[in-house]
mmCIF file of C-alpha atoms and ligand atoms in Angstrom:
data_model
loop_
_atom_site.group_PDB
_atom_site.id
_atom_site.type_symbol
_atom_site.label_atom_id
_atom_site.label_comp_id
_atom_site.label_asym_id
_atom_site.label_seq_id
_atom_site.Cartn_x
_atom_site.Cartn_y
_atom_site.Cartn_z
ATOM 1 C CA MET A 1 -98.148 37.010 -10.641
ATOM 2 C CA ALA A 2 -94.593 36.609 -9.295
ATOM 3 C CA GLU A 3 -92.129 39.185 -10.640
ATOM 4 C CA ILE A 4 -88.722 37.853 -11.803
ATOM 5 C CA GLN A 5 -87.077 41.258 -12.380
ATOM 6 C CA GLY A 6 -84.441 41.887 -9.696
ATOM 7 C CA LYS A 7 -84.937 38.504 -8.005
ATOM 8 C CA ARG A 8 -81.794 36.756 -6.740
ATOM 9 C CA VAL A 9 -81.800 33.231 -8.139
ATOM 10 C CA LEU A 10 -79.528 30.293 -7.318
ATOM 11 C CA ILE A 11 -79.609 27.544 -9.975
ATOM 12 C CA THR A 12 -77.884 24.216 -9.359
ATOM 13 C CA GLY A 13 -76.762 22.260 -12.417
ATOM 14 C CA SER A 14 -76.424 25.410 -14.519
ATOM 15 C CA SER A 15 -73.270 24.407 -16.419
ATOM 16 C CA SER A 16 -75.345 22.816 -19.223
ATOM 17 C CA GLY A 17 -78.796 21.840 -20.481
ATOM 18 C CA ILE A 18 -81.968 22.991 -18.768
ATOM 19 C CA GLY A 19 -80.089 24.819 -15.967
ATOM 20 C CA LYS A 20 -78.022 26.808 -18.447
ATOM 21 C CA ALA A 21 -81.132 27.632 -20.520
ATOM 22 C CA LEU A 22 -82.916 28.710 -17.321
ATOM 23 C CA ALA A 23 -79.981 30.972 -16.440
ATOM 24 C CA PHE A 24 -80.211 32.760 -19.800
ATOM 25 C CA ALA A 25 -84.010 33.013 -19.695
ATOM 26 C CA LEU A 26 -83.984 34.342 -16.109
ATOM 27 C CA ALA A 27 -81.270 36.895 -16.977
ATOM 28 C CA LYS A 28 -83.460 38.054 -19.871
ATOM 29 C CA LYS A 29 -86.187 38.706 -17.283
ATOM 30 C CA GLY A 30 -83.735 40.751 -15.166
ATOM 31 C CA ALA A 31 -82.826 38.204 -12.474
ATOM 32 C CA VAL A 32 -79.530 38.353 -10.573
ATOM 33 C CA LEU A 33 -77.880 34.937 -10.767
ATOM 34 C CA ALA A 34 -75.705 32.527 -8.808
ATOM 35 C CA LEU A 35 -74.699 29.463 -10.820
ATOM 36 C CA ALA A 36 -73.587 26.161 -9.299
ATOM 37 C CA ALA A 37 -72.355 22.829 -10.713
ATOM 38 C CA ARG A 38 -69.171 20.750 -10.542
ATOM 39 C CA ARG A 39 -67.502 21.891 -13.810
ATOM 40 C CA ALA A 40 -66.042 25.302 -12.989
ATOM 41 C CA GLU A 41 -64.924 26.117 -16.530
ATOM 42 C CA CYS A 42 -68.375 25.455 -18.038
ATOM 43 C CA LEU A 43 -69.945 27.652 -15.352
ATOM 44 C CA GLU A 44 -67.433 30.439 -16.063
ATOM 45 C CA ASN A 45 -68.332 30.259 -19.767
ATOM 46 C CA VAL A 46 -72.073 30.415 -19.045
ATOM 47 C CA ALA A 47 -71.525 33.409 -16.713
ATOM 48 C CA ALA A 48 -69.340 35.206 -19.285
ATOM 49 C CA ASP A 49 -71.895 34.651 -22.079
ATOM 50 C CA ILE A 50 -74.727 35.927 -19.867
ATOM 51 C CA ASN A 51 -72.605 38.930 -18.906
ATOM 52 C CA THR A 52 -71.999 39.729 -22.590
ATOM 53 C CA ALA A 53 -75.680 39.371 -23.493
ATOM 54 C CA PHE A 54 -77.045 41.219 -20.431
ATOM 55 C CA SER A 55 -74.280 43.640 -19.489
ATOM 56 C CA HIS A 56 -76.691 45.840 -17.483
ATOM 57 C CA LEU A 57 -77.010 43.045 -14.879
ATOM 58 C CA PRO A 58 -74.406 42.119 -12.260
ATOM 59 C CA MET A 59 -72.034 39.395 -13.532
ATOM 60 C CA PRO A 60 -73.508 35.993 -12.462
ATOM 61 C CA LEU A 61 -71.700 34.470 -9.499
ATOM 62 C CA VAL A 62 -70.072 31.103 -10.113
ATOM 63 C CA PHE A 63 -69.838 28.378 -7.471
ATOM 64 C CA PRO A 64 -68.182 25.056 -8.302
ATOM 65 C CA CYS A 65 -70.049 22.682 -6.013
ATOM 66 C CA ASP A 66 -71.064 19.050 -5.686
ATOM 67 C CA VAL A 67 -74.617 19.151 -4.331
ATOM 68 C CA ALA A 68 -74.298 15.606 -2.990
ATOM 69 C CA ILE A 69 -71.880 16.921 -0.336
ATOM 70 C CA ARG A 70 -73.684 18.758 2.449
ATOM 71 C CA GLU A 71 -70.640 20.900 3.441
ATOM 72 C CA ASN A 72 -70.261 22.082 -0.183
ATOM 73 C CA VAL A 73 -73.910 23.109 -0.206
ATOM 74 C CA SER A 74 -73.663 24.889 3.182
ATOM 75 C CA ARG A 75 -70.840 27.020 1.767
ATOM 76 C CA LEU A 76 -72.731 27.534 -1.509
ATOM 77 C CA ILE A 77 -75.859 28.869 0.191
ATOM 78 C CA GLU A 78 -73.964 30.952 2.763
ATOM 79 C CA THR A 79 -71.723 32.592 0.141
ATOM 80 C CA SER A 80 -74.619 33.159 -2.291
ATOM 81 C CA ILE A 81 -76.602 34.925 0.444
ATOM 82 C CA GLN A 82 -73.569 36.997 1.469
ATOM 83 C CA GLN A 83 -72.637 38.015 -2.074
ATOM 84 C CA MET A 84 -76.123 38.575 -3.546
ATOM 85 C CA GLY A 85 -77.668 39.864 -0.303
ATOM 86 C CA GLY A 86 -80.155 36.966 -0.261
ATOM 87 C CA ILE A 87 -81.765 34.172 -2.286
ATOM 88 C CA ASP A 88 -85.317 34.760 -3.535
ATOM 89 C CA ILE A 89 -85.553 31.724 -5.813
ATOM 90 C CA LEU A 90 -83.732 28.400 -5.448
ATOM 91 C CA VAL A 91 -83.837 26.108 -8.481
ATOM 92 C CA ASN A 92 -82.866 22.517 -7.641
ATOM 93 C CA ASN A 93 -81.954 21.333 -11.113
ATOM 94 C CA ALA A 94 -78.678 19.365 -10.740
ATOM 95 C CA GLY A 95 -79.263 15.793 -11.833
ATOM 96 C CA ILE A 96 -77.798 12.617 -13.251
ATOM 97 C CA GLY A 97 -79.283 9.533 -14.943
ATOM 98 C CA VAL A 98 -79.130 5.765 -14.931
ATOM 99 C CA TYR A 99 -80.911 3.876 -17.719
ATOM 100 C CA GLY A 100 -81.662 0.193 -18.085
ATOM 101 C CA ASN A 101 -83.213 -2.816 -16.385
ATOM 102 C CA THR A 102 -84.018 -2.105 -12.760
ATOM 103 C CA GLU A 103 -82.726 -5.561 -11.783
ATOM 104 C CA LYS A 104 -79.371 -4.750 -13.444
ATOM 105 C CA THR A 105 -79.073 -1.480 -11.538
ATOM 106 C CA SER A 106 -76.531 -1.815 -8.748
ATOM 107 C CA ILE A 107 -77.073 -0.543 -5.238
ATOM 108 C CA SER A 108 -74.264 1.947 -5.798
ATOM 109 C CA ASP A 109 -76.111 3.285 -8.905
ATOM 110 C CA PHE A 110 -79.293 3.654 -6.812
ATOM 111 C CA ARG A 111 -77.278 5.491 -4.153
ATOM 112 C CA SER A 112 -75.593 7.824 -6.681
ATOM 113 C CA ILE A 113 -78.979 8.785 -8.092
ATOM 114 C CA MET A 114 -80.405 9.431 -4.632
ATOM 115 C CA ASP A 115 -77.274 11.317 -3.517
ATOM 116 C CA VAL A 116 -77.481 13.824 -6.370
ATOM 117 C CA ASN A 117 -81.128 13.931 -7.512
ATOM 118 C CA PHE A 118 -82.728 13.668 -4.068
ATOM 119 C CA PHE A 119 -80.212 14.510 -1.325
ATOM 120 C CA GLY A 120 -78.644 17.255 -3.486
ATOM 121 C CA SER A 121 -82.007 19.050 -3.405
ATOM 122 C CA VAL A 122 -82.602 18.201 0.270
ATOM 123 C CA HIS A 123 -79.230 19.775 1.156
ATOM 124 C CA CYS A 124 -80.072 23.001 -0.701
ATOM 125 C CA ILE A 125 -83.602 23.174 0.729
ATOM 126 C CA LEU A 126 -82.504 22.648 4.354
ATOM 127 C CA GLU A 127 -79.784 25.287 3.988
ATOM 128 C CA VAL A 128 -81.952 27.921 2.291
ATOM 129 C CA LEU A 129 -85.153 27.522 4.333
ATOM 130 C CA PRO A 130 -84.043 29.354 7.498
ATOM 131 C CA HIS A 131 -83.051 32.337 5.324
ATOM 132 C CA MET A 132 -86.337 32.337 3.359
ATOM 133 C CA LYS A 133 -88.326 31.969 6.598
ATOM 134 C CA ARG A 134 -86.583 34.985 8.130
ATOM 135 C CA LYS A 135 -87.490 36.989 5.010
ATOM 136 C CA GLY A 136 -91.036 35.556 4.941
ATOM 137 C CA GLN A 137 -90.768 34.891 1.215
ATOM 138 C CA GLY A 138 -89.155 32.728 -1.443
ATOM 139 C CA HIS A 139 -89.664 30.184 -4.182
ATOM 140 C CA ILE A 140 -88.205 26.697 -4.173
ATOM 141 C CA VAL A 141 -88.338 25.167 -7.643
ATOM 142 C CA ASN A 142 -87.612 21.446 -7.844
ATOM 143 C CA ILE A 143 -86.917 19.943 -11.249
ATOM 144 C CA ALA A 144 -88.430 16.444 -11.228
ATOM 145 C CA SER A 145 -89.389 14.469 -14.358
ATOM 146 C CA VAL A 146 -92.375 12.973 -16.094
ATOM 147 C CA ALA A 147 -90.869 9.670 -14.857
ATOM 148 C CA ALA A 148 -92.026 10.729 -11.366
ATOM 149 C CA LYS A 149 -95.675 10.935 -12.489
ATOM 150 C CA HIS A 150 -95.733 7.207 -13.196
ATOM 151 C CA GLY A 151 -92.848 4.747 -13.166
ATOM 152 C CA VAL A 152 -91.365 4.470 -16.656
ATOM 153 C CA PRO A 153 -89.645 1.308 -17.935
ATOM 154 C CA TYR A 154 -85.852 1.260 -17.541
ATOM 155 C CA LEU A 155 -85.923 4.354 -15.343
ATOM 156 C CA GLY A 156 -86.578 2.603 -12.028
ATOM 157 C CA ALA A 157 -83.788 4.239 -10.025
ATOM 158 C CA TYR A 158 -84.109 7.628 -11.718
ATOM 159 C CA GLY A 159 -87.905 7.727 -11.389
ATOM 160 C CA ALA A 160 -87.691 6.677 -7.728
ATOM 161 C CA GLY A 161 -85.295 9.560 -6.946
ATOM 162 C CA LYS A 162 -87.520 12.082 -8.721
ATOM 163 C CA ALA A 163 -90.701 10.671 -7.115
ATOM 164 C CA ALA A 164 -89.037 11.071 -3.704
ATOM 165 C CA LEU A 165 -88.349 14.711 -4.585
ATOM 166 C CA VAL A 166 -92.016 15.192 -5.550
ATOM 167 C CA ALA A 167 -93.288 13.723 -2.259
ATOM 168 C CA LEU A 168 -90.858 15.897 -0.304
ATOM 169 C CA SER A 169 -92.045 18.971 -2.236
ATOM 170 C CA GLN A 170 -95.697 18.227 -1.497
ATOM 171 C CA SER A 171 -95.007 17.791 2.237
ATOM 172 C CA LEU A 172 -93.008 21.004 2.343
ATOM 173 C CA ARG A 173 -95.676 22.919 0.412
ATOM 174 C CA ALA A 174 -98.277 21.954 3.009
ATOM 175 C CA GLU A 175 -95.992 22.740 5.962
ATOM 176 C CA LEU A 176 -94.982 26.100 4.478
ATOM 177 C CA SER A 177 -98.482 27.254 3.523
ATOM 178 C CA GLY A 178 -99.018 30.794 4.759
ATOM 179 C CA SER A 179 -95.259 31.364 5.208
ATOM 180 C CA GLY A 180 -94.793 33.272 1.929
ATOM 181 C CA ILE A 181 -92.578 30.475 0.595
ATOM 182 C CA SER A 182 -93.855 28.546 -2.388
ATOM 183 C CA VAL A 183 -92.726 25.127 -3.563
ATOM 184 C CA VAL A 184 -92.953 24.466 -7.281
ATOM 185 C CA VAL A 185 -92.335 21.145 -9.027
ATOM 186 C CA ALA A 186 -91.503 21.004 -12.736
ATOM 187 C CA TYR A 187 -91.855 17.740 -14.678
ATOM 188 C CA PRO A 188 -89.853 17.959 -17.909
ATOM 189 C CA GLY A 189 -90.317 15.296 -20.574
ATOM 190 C CA TYR A 190 -87.554 14.310 -22.996
ATOM 191 C CA THR A 191 -85.338 17.346 -23.489
ATOM 192 C CA GLN A 192 -82.388 17.586 -25.887
ATOM 193 C CA THR A 193 -79.419 17.982 -23.532
ATOM 194 C CA GLU A 194 -76.110 16.257 -22.813
ATOM 195 C CA PHE A 195 -77.898 14.326 -20.033
ATOM 196 C CA PHE A 196 -78.233 11.301 -22.331
ATOM 197 C CA ASP A 197 -74.513 11.267 -23.257
ATOM 198 C CA LYS A 198 -73.564 11.226 -19.581
ATOM 199 C CA GLU A 199 -76.171 8.885 -18.101
ATOM 200 C CA LYS A 200 -75.033 5.450 -17.012
ATOM 201 C CA ARG A 201 -76.417 2.617 -19.182
ATOM 202 C CA VAL A 202 -76.840 -0.640 -17.316
ATOM 203 C CA GLY A 203 -78.370 -2.561 -20.225
ATOM 204 C CA GLY A 204 -81.628 -4.332 -20.913
ATOM 205 C CA GLY A 205 -83.516 -1.479 -22.514
ATOM 206 C CA ARG A 206 -83.079 0.919 -25.423
ATOM 207 C CA ARG A 207 -83.778 4.623 -25.325
ATOM 208 C CA PRO A 208 -86.934 5.669 -27.207
ATOM 209 C CA PRO A 209 -86.362 7.852 -30.261
ATOM 210 C CA GLY A 210 -88.111 10.920 -28.896
ATOM 211 C CA PRO A 211 -89.577 13.434 -29.537
ATOM 212 C CA TYR A 212 -87.204 15.712 -27.621
ATOM 213 C CA VAL A 213 -87.825 19.406 -26.999
ATOM 214 C CA SER A 214 -85.186 22.109 -26.614
ATOM 215 C CA PRO A 215 -84.007 23.165 -23.136
ATOM 216 C CA GLU A 216 -84.930 26.747 -24.067
ATOM 217 C CA ILE A 217 -88.604 25.768 -24.481
ATOM 218 C CA VAL A 218 -88.493 23.930 -21.141
ATOM 219 C CA ALA A 219 -86.879 26.944 -19.427
ATOM 220 C CA LYS A 220 -89.526 29.302 -20.808
ATOM 221 C CA SER A 221 -92.366 27.097 -19.533
ATOM 222 C CA ILE A 222 -90.780 26.768 -16.083
ATOM 223 C CA ILE A 223 -90.432 30.544 -15.792
ATOM 224 C CA ARG A 224 -94.030 31.060 -16.932
ATOM 225 C CA GLY A 225 -95.087 28.570 -14.231
ATOM 226 C CA ILE A 226 -93.124 30.450 -11.544
ATOM 227 C CA GLU A 227 -94.615 33.785 -12.676
ATOM 228 C CA LYS A 228 -98.123 32.328 -12.536
ATOM 229 C CA ASN A 229 -97.510 30.843 -9.067
ATOM 230 C CA ARG A 230 -98.225 27.339 -10.290
ATOM 231 C CA HIS A 231 -97.529 24.442 -7.907
ATOM 232 C CA GLU A 232 -96.922 21.952 -10.684
ATOM 233 C CA ILE A 233 -95.533 22.491 -14.163
ATOM 234 C CA VAL A 234 -95.988 19.472 -16.442
ATOM 235 C CA LEU A 235 -93.970 20.208 -19.522
ATOM 236 C CA SER A 236 -94.737 17.782 -22.301
ATOM 237 C CA ILE A 237 -97.874 16.509 -23.975
ATOM 238 C CA GLU A 238 -96.798 12.969 -23.069
ATOM 239 C CA GLY A 239 -96.438 14.068 -19.436
ATOM 240 C CA LYS A 240 -99.905 15.620 -19.420
ATOM 241 C CA VAL A 241 -101.456 12.542 -21.030
ATOM 242 C CA LEU A 242 -99.632 10.230 -18.627
ATOM 243 C CA SER A 243 -100.725 12.298 -15.582
ATOM 244 C CA SER A 244 -104.368 12.238 -16.615
ATOM 245 C CA ILE A 245 -104.411 8.544 -17.514
ATOM 246 C CA GLN A 246 -102.587 7.705 -14.277
ATOM 247 C CA GLY A 247 -105.198 9.648 -12.267
ATOM 248 C CA ILE A 248 -108.314 8.332 -14.005
ATOM 249 C CA LEU A 249 -107.351 4.941 -15.458
ATOM 250 C CA PRO A 250 -104.271 3.707 -13.582
ATOM 251 C CA ARG A 251 -104.488 0.189 -15.083
ATOM 252 C CA LEU A 252 -104.370 1.678 -18.556
ATOM 253 C CA ALA A 253 -101.211 3.578 -17.599
ATOM 254 C CA ASP A 254 -99.692 0.279 -16.395
ATOM 255 C CA LYS A 255 -100.631 -1.401 -19.685
ATOM 256 C CA ALA A 256 -99.128 1.439 -21.692
ATOM 257 C CA MET A 257 -95.894 1.168 -19.718
ATOM 258 C CA ALA A 258 -95.791 -2.629 -20.188
ATOM 259 C CA ARG A 259 -96.185 -2.112 -23.925
ATOM 260 C CA ILE A 260 -93.413 0.484 -24.006
ATOM 261 C CA ALA A 261 -91.169 -1.810 -21.912
ATOM 262 C CA HIS A 262 -91.702 -4.598 -24.431
ATOM 263 C CA ARG A 263 -90.945 -2.369 -27.408
ATOM 264 C CA LEU A 264 -87.748 -1.041 -25.859
ATOM 265 C CA ARG A 265 -86.509 -4.377 -24.498
ATOM 266 C CA GLU A 266 -83.093 -5.360 -25.843
ATOM 267 C CA PRO A 267 -83.273 -8.742 -27.589
ATOM 268 C CA LYS A 268 -81.588 -11.555 -25.671
ATOM 269 C CA GLU A 269 -78.113 -12.411 -26.936
ATOM 270 C CA GLY A 270 -78.254 -14.882 -29.839
ATOM 271 C CA SER A 271 -82.041 -14.521 -30.254
ATOM 272 C CA ASN A 272 -83.717 -13.458 -33.517
ATOM 273 C CA GLU A 273 -86.331 -11.570 -31.543
ATOM 274 C CA GLN A 274 -87.172 -8.275 -33.221
ATOM 275 C CA THR A 275 -88.529 -5.522 -31.024
ATOM 276 C CA LYS A 276 -89.890 -2.542 -32.802
ATOM 277 C CA ILE A 277 -88.943 0.866 -31.424
ATOM 278 C CA THR A 278 -91.743 3.231 -32.207
ATOM 279 C CA ASP A 279 -92.769 6.530 -30.757
ATOM 280 C CA TYR A 280 -93.071 6.055 -26.999
ATOM 281 C CA ARG A 281 -96.221 8.172 -27.001
ATOM 282 C CA ALA A 282 -98.157 5.208 -28.397
ATOM 283 C CA PHE A 283 -100.596 4.696 -25.532
ATOM 284 C CA PRO A 284 -103.094 1.881 -26.008
ATOM 285 C CA GLU A 285 -106.592 3.176 -26.556
ATOM 286 C CA PRO A 286 -109.008 2.478 -23.680
ATOM 287 C CA GLY A 287 -110.664 -0.917 -24.075
ATOM 288 C CA ARG A 288 -108.292 -2.166 -26.805
ATOM 289 C CA GLU A 289 -106.152 -4.299 -24.488
HETATM 290 N N1 NAP B 301 -83.030 15.929 -20.384
HETATM 291 C C1 NAP B 301 -84.191 15.384 -20.071
HETATM 292 O O1 NAP B 301 -84.860 14.748 -20.928
HETATM 293 C C2 NAP B 301 -84.767 15.557 -18.682
HETATM 294 C C3 NAP B 301 -86.106 15.125 -18.494
HETATM 295 C C4 NAP B 301 -86.659 15.267 -17.211
HETATM 296 C C5 NAP B 301 -85.935 15.820 -16.188
HETATM 297 N N2 NAP B 301 -84.635 16.221 -16.404
HETATM 298 C C6 NAP B 301 -83.906 16.787 -15.273
HETATM 299 O O2 NAP B 301 -83.487 18.086 -15.610
HETATM 300 C C7 NAP B 301 -82.318 18.411 -14.840
HETATM 301 C C8 NAP B 301 -81.253 18.978 -15.764
HETATM 302 O O3 NAP B 301 -80.844 17.961 -16.665
HETATM 303 P P1 NAP B 301 -80.387 18.268 -18.164
HETATM 304 O O4 NAP B 301 -81.252 17.482 -19.061
HETATM 305 O O5 NAP B 301 -80.255 19.710 -18.379
HETATM 306 O O6 NAP B 301 -78.959 17.521 -18.197
HETATM 307 P P2 NAP B 301 -77.463 18.101 -18.115
HETATM 308 O O7 NAP B 301 -77.213 19.008 -19.248
HETATM 309 O O8 NAP B 301 -76.615 16.906 -17.952
HETATM 310 O O9 NAP B 301 -77.489 18.958 -16.782
HETATM 311 C C9 NAP B 301 -77.299 18.393 -15.513
HETATM 312 C C10 NAP B 301 -76.649 19.447 -14.656
HETATM 313 O O10 NAP B 301 -76.488 18.923 -13.330
HETATM 314 C C11 NAP B 301 -75.140 19.155 -12.914
HETATM 315 N N3 NAP B 301 -74.756 18.157 -11.947
HETATM 316 C C12 NAP B 301 -74.729 16.810 -12.064
HETATM 317 N N4 NAP B 301 -74.302 16.238 -10.944
HETATM 318 C C13 NAP B 301 -74.049 17.240 -10.080
HETATM 319 C C14 NAP B 301 -73.561 17.293 -8.737
HETATM 320 N N5 NAP B 301 -73.248 16.172 -8.061
HETATM 321 N N6 NAP B 301 -73.406 18.503 -8.144
HETATM 322 C C15 NAP B 301 -73.703 19.632 -8.814
HETATM 323 N N7 NAP B 301 -74.165 19.656 -10.071
HETATM 324 C C16 NAP B 301 -74.331 18.470 -10.696
HETATM 325 C C17 NAP B 301 -74.318 19.104 -14.213
HETATM 326 O O11 NAP B 301 -73.130 19.867 -14.105
HETATM 327 P P3 NAP B 301 -71.676 19.326 -13.718
HETATM 328 O O12 NAP B 301 -71.469 18.063 -14.498
HETATM 329 O O13 NAP B 301 -70.800 20.465 -14.138
HETATM 330 O O14 NAP B 301 -71.705 19.115 -12.245
HETATM 331 C C18 NAP B 301 -75.262 19.823 -15.169
HETATM 332 O O15 NAP B 301 -75.106 21.212 -15.058
HETATM 333 C C19 NAP B 301 -81.889 17.125 -14.134
HETATM 334 O O16 NAP B 301 -82.342 17.150 -12.807
HETATM 335 C C20 NAP B 301 -82.625 16.046 -14.914
HETATM 336 O O17 NAP B 301 -82.868 14.922 -14.104
HETATM 337 C C21 NAP B 301 -84.042 16.109 -17.633
#
């Protein structure tokens, strides 16, 4: 069982959503925090609120930083280590979204996704690893997505970036075995955050209606996973179902995704085509299609 109390944790993307909820939940467990994201004022507010709620802990450090820029991340990791005395847990959570037809997704949208969701994490990992190796301990927690378990319609670019992060995590985990450094991957499902207001919509597909869980529930499950030394934390029922179907009956998973793609497809301009948006959990039963 990994102990959170007193651990020095750097969380990227902690100005809102899951990262912010993780910051509060980790502070509740007694962690010492460094918070990073681009919006300095939001970070300051999160740090002030945590300081009010957990005044016995050191005030969280705040680092405005764009994780897509390697030099920013070098400074972030170096200063965090200097000011906290080390980093025990790195949470790579910063992320952005693009939603819509893969064929309508521009190369620059693909690159933006990779720059933040993949290279942002790569930058942090490469900077923190020498430090963790010297200490002979550490946790690297990478926030992926259920969309990395199996490609999901209209999330081609996003899922590809998260799947790349998963593959990287698995390679690292093998290479680091016996080093005292663990690599954890979390796969959140739909979570109620401002992510969906900010994501770029390229058209062609509609967002499913949910269900969405709260970022606080997601944060709690991620922390439980870290404490229990889990390698993988799959966070939603849909994610668990999708993982199992993908492993045992991959063609069924493909059929389910085709059905979801059809239901969410935007009708062509001028057509009377009606597509029904129903709960995206509606997997076809084995043998029915
Ligand atoms: N919401 C979901 O349903 C869901 C599902 C699966 C996985 N996820 C993943 O969970 C993570 C958190 O997302 P969320 O739902 O909590 O959305 P969110 O509220 O929009 O949080 C995203 C965070 O990433 C930061 N960020 C974005 N680009 C950045 C950059 N270039 N450099 C540094 N920080 C950056 C944002 O802060 P600034 O804008 O201040 O930089 C924000 O703090 C993401 O990796 C997302 O892909 C979310």
